[in-house]
Amino acid sequence: MSVAANPEGQLKYDTTSLSAKAGKVSIDFTNMSSIAHNVSVESSGGTLEGATPTFDGGTKTLSLDLKPGTYKFFCSVPGHRMAGMEGTLTVK
């Protein structure tokens, strides 16, 4: 599955909803914005499951081993998540 940062520099992703099957989950994150972003994934309990490096220009892949449940994906750069740069990842 894939997600991209808004290329015009708005603090948002191109989707707010992702879904995957339990087990090995890969998220390809593309950031063609001039602002550095990342994708971080946390469980419903708030545990950080993993994150890409923070970067601008290009694509990085985040590989996780996830159990069924609802997770949040977000940018952990200060202020970005509060501005709306987050979404829900549903794992079945």
PDB file of C-alpha atoms in Angstrom:
ATOM      1  CA  MET A   1       0.000   0.000   0.000  1.00  0.00           C
ATOM      2  CA  SER A   2       1.133   3.554  -0.437  1.00  0.00           C
ATOM      3  CA  VAL A   3       0.599   7.028   0.953  1.00  0.00           C
ATOM      4  CA  ALA A   4       2.002  10.376  -0.184  1.00  0.00           C
ATOM      5  CA  ALA A   5       2.487  13.763   1.418  1.00  0.00           C
ATOM      6  CA  ASN A   6       0.734  16.672  -0.236  1.00  0.00           C
ATOM      7  CA  PRO A   7       3.262  17.889  -2.876  1.00  0.00           C
ATOM      8  CA  GLU A   8       2.166  21.538  -2.546  1.00  0.00           C
ATOM      9  CA  GLY A   9       3.335  21.644   1.065  1.00  0.00           C
ATOM     10  CA  GLN A  10      -0.038  21.382   2.811  1.00  0.00           C
ATOM     11  CA  LEU A  11       0.166  19.383   6.045  1.00  0.00           C
ATOM     12  CA  LYS A  12      -1.825  16.378   4.878  1.00  0.00           C
ATOM     13  CA  TYR A  13      -1.504  12.992   3.209  1.00  0.00           C
ATOM     14  CA  ASP A  14      -3.258  11.997  -0.014  1.00  0.00           C
ATOM     15  CA  THR A  15      -5.459   9.601   1.974  1.00  0.00           C
ATOM     16  CA  THR A  16      -6.710   9.328   5.541  1.00  0.00           C
ATOM     17  CA  SER A  17      -7.632   5.649   5.352  1.00  0.00           C
ATOM     18  CA  LEU A  18      -5.473   2.578   4.703  1.00  0.00           C
ATOM     19  CA  SER A  19      -6.243  -1.116   5.151  1.00  0.00           C
ATOM     20  CA  ALA A  20      -4.067  -4.210   5.240  1.00  0.00           C
ATOM     21  CA  LYS A  21      -4.074  -7.871   6.158  1.00  0.00           C
ATOM     22  CA  ALA A  22      -2.502  -8.868   9.467  1.00  0.00           C
ATOM     23  CA  GLY A  23       1.145  -9.919   9.361  1.00  0.00           C
ATOM     24  CA  LYS A  24       3.801  -8.249   7.241  1.00  0.00           C
ATOM     25  CA  VAL A  25       2.601  -4.775   6.272  1.00  0.00           C
ATOM     26  CA  SER A  26       4.563  -2.445   3.983  1.00  0.00           C
ATOM     27  CA  ILE A  27       3.747   1.222   3.516  1.00  0.00           C
ATOM     28  CA  ASP A  28       5.484   3.056   0.663  1.00  0.00           C
ATOM     29  CA  PHE A  29       5.641   6.724   1.648  1.00  0.00           C
ATOM     30  CA  THR A  30       6.346   9.305  -1.063  1.00  0.00           C
ATOM     31  CA  ASN A  31       7.218  12.888  -0.159  1.00  0.00           C
ATOM     32  CA  MET A  32       7.738  15.222  -3.128  1.00  0.00           C
ATOM     33  CA  SER A  33       7.091  18.278  -0.933  1.00  0.00           C
ATOM     34  CA  SER A  34       9.920  20.649   0.001  1.00  0.00           C
ATOM     35  CA  ILE A  35       8.886  20.149   3.655  1.00  0.00           C
ATOM     36  CA  ALA A  36      10.357  17.129   5.462  1.00  0.00           C
ATOM     37  CA  HIS A  37       7.780  14.557   6.614  1.00  0.00           C
ATOM     38  CA  ASN A  38       7.589  10.953   7.794  1.00  0.00           C
ATOM     39  CA  VAL A  39       5.023   8.243   8.404  1.00  0.00           C
ATOM     40  CA  SER A  40       4.763   6.912  11.950  1.00  0.00           C
ATOM     41  CA  VAL A  41       2.360   4.137  12.973  1.00  0.00           C
ATOM     42  CA  GLU A  42       0.966   3.699  16.470  1.00  0.00           C
ATOM     43  CA  SER A  43      -1.411   1.152  17.990  1.00  0.00           C
ATOM     44  CA  SER A  44      -4.790   2.065  19.469  1.00  0.00           C
ATOM     45  CA  GLY A  45      -3.048   2.016  22.868  1.00  0.00           C
ATOM     46  CA  GLY A  46      -0.561   4.659  21.737  1.00  0.00           C
ATOM     47  CA  THR A  47       2.461   2.362  21.267  1.00  0.00           C
ATOM     48  CA  LEU A  48       4.737   3.432  18.413  1.00  0.00           C
ATOM     49  CA  GLU A  49       5.006   0.455  16.039  1.00  0.00           C
ATOM     50  CA  GLY A  50       7.504   2.045  13.663  1.00  0.00           C
ATOM     51  CA  ALA A  51       8.311   5.049  11.485  1.00  0.00           C
ATOM     52  CA  THR A  52      10.099   6.052   8.309  1.00  0.00           C
ATOM     53  CA  PRO A  53      12.986   8.506   8.548  1.00  0.00           C
ATOM     54  CA  THR A  54      11.984  12.161   8.191  1.00  0.00           C
ATOM     55  CA  PHE A  55      12.918  13.282   4.666  1.00  0.00           C
ATOM     56  CA  ASP A  56      11.923  15.327   1.639  1.00  0.00           C
ATOM     57  CA  GLY A  57      12.086  14.236  -1.998  1.00  0.00           C
ATOM     58  CA  GLY A  58      11.669  10.547  -2.759  1.00  0.00           C
ATOM     59  CA  THR A  59      10.066   7.427  -1.322  1.00  0.00           C
ATOM     60  CA  LYS A  60      10.825   5.313   1.744  1.00  0.00           C
ATOM     61  CA  THR A  61       9.188   2.038   2.770  1.00  0.00           C
ATOM     62  CA  LEU A  62       8.057   1.194   6.299  1.00  0.00           C
ATOM     63  CA  SER A  63       7.733  -2.554   6.968  1.00  0.00           C
ATOM     64  CA  LEU A  64       5.875  -3.701  10.061  1.00  0.00           C
ATOM     65  CA  ASP A  65       4.468  -6.910  11.539  1.00  0.00           C
ATOM     66  CA  LEU A  66       0.967  -5.950  12.697  1.00  0.00           C
ATOM     67  CA  LYS A  67      -1.825  -7.813  14.458  1.00  0.00           C
ATOM     68  CA  PRO A  68      -5.490  -7.168  13.580  1.00  0.00           C
ATOM     69  CA  GLY A  69      -6.730  -3.858  14.937  1.00  0.00           C
ATOM     70  CA  THR A  70      -7.015  -0.143  14.310  1.00  0.00           C
ATOM     71  CA  TYR A  71      -3.838   1.926  14.080  1.00  0.00           C
ATOM     72  CA  LYS A  72      -3.110   5.592  13.436  1.00  0.00           C
ATOM     73  CA  PHE A  73      -0.566   6.732  10.866  1.00  0.00           C
ATOM     74  CA  PHE A  74       0.778  10.265  11.204  1.00  0.00           C
ATOM     75  CA  CYS A  75       3.680  12.625  10.659  1.00  0.00           C
ATOM     76  CA  SER A  76       5.682  13.027  13.883  1.00  0.00           C
ATOM     77  CA  VAL A  77       7.295  16.338  12.863  1.00  0.00           C
ATOM     78  CA  PRO A  78       6.183  18.810  15.585  1.00  0.00           C
ATOM     79  CA  GLY A  79       2.856  20.444  14.701  1.00  0.00           C
ATOM     80  CA  HIS A  80       2.141  18.352  11.603  1.00  0.00           C
ATOM     81  CA  ARG A  81      -0.158  15.774  13.233  1.00  0.00           C
ATOM     82  CA  MET A  82      -2.151  18.479  15.031  1.00  0.00           C
ATOM     83  CA  ALA A  83      -2.547  20.272  11.690  1.00  0.00           C
ATOM     84  CA  GLY A  84      -4.286  17.179  10.292  1.00  0.00           C
ATOM     85  CA  MET A  85      -1.476  15.027   8.943  1.00  0.00           C
ATOM     86  CA  GLU A  86      -2.845  11.690  10.165  1.00  0.00           C
ATOM     87  CA  GLY A  87      -5.100   8.843   9.165  1.00  0.00           C
ATOM     88  CA  THR A  88      -6.391   5.426  10.186  1.00  0.00           C
ATOM     89  CA  LEU A  89      -4.853   2.083   9.253  1.00  0.00           C
ATOM     90  CA  THR A  90      -7.227  -0.861   9.659  1.00  0.00           C
ATOM     91  CA  VAL A  91      -5.580  -4.293   9.912  1.00  0.00           C
ATOM     92  CA  LYS A  92      -7.787  -7.373   9.489  1.00  0.00           C
TER      93      LYS A  92
END
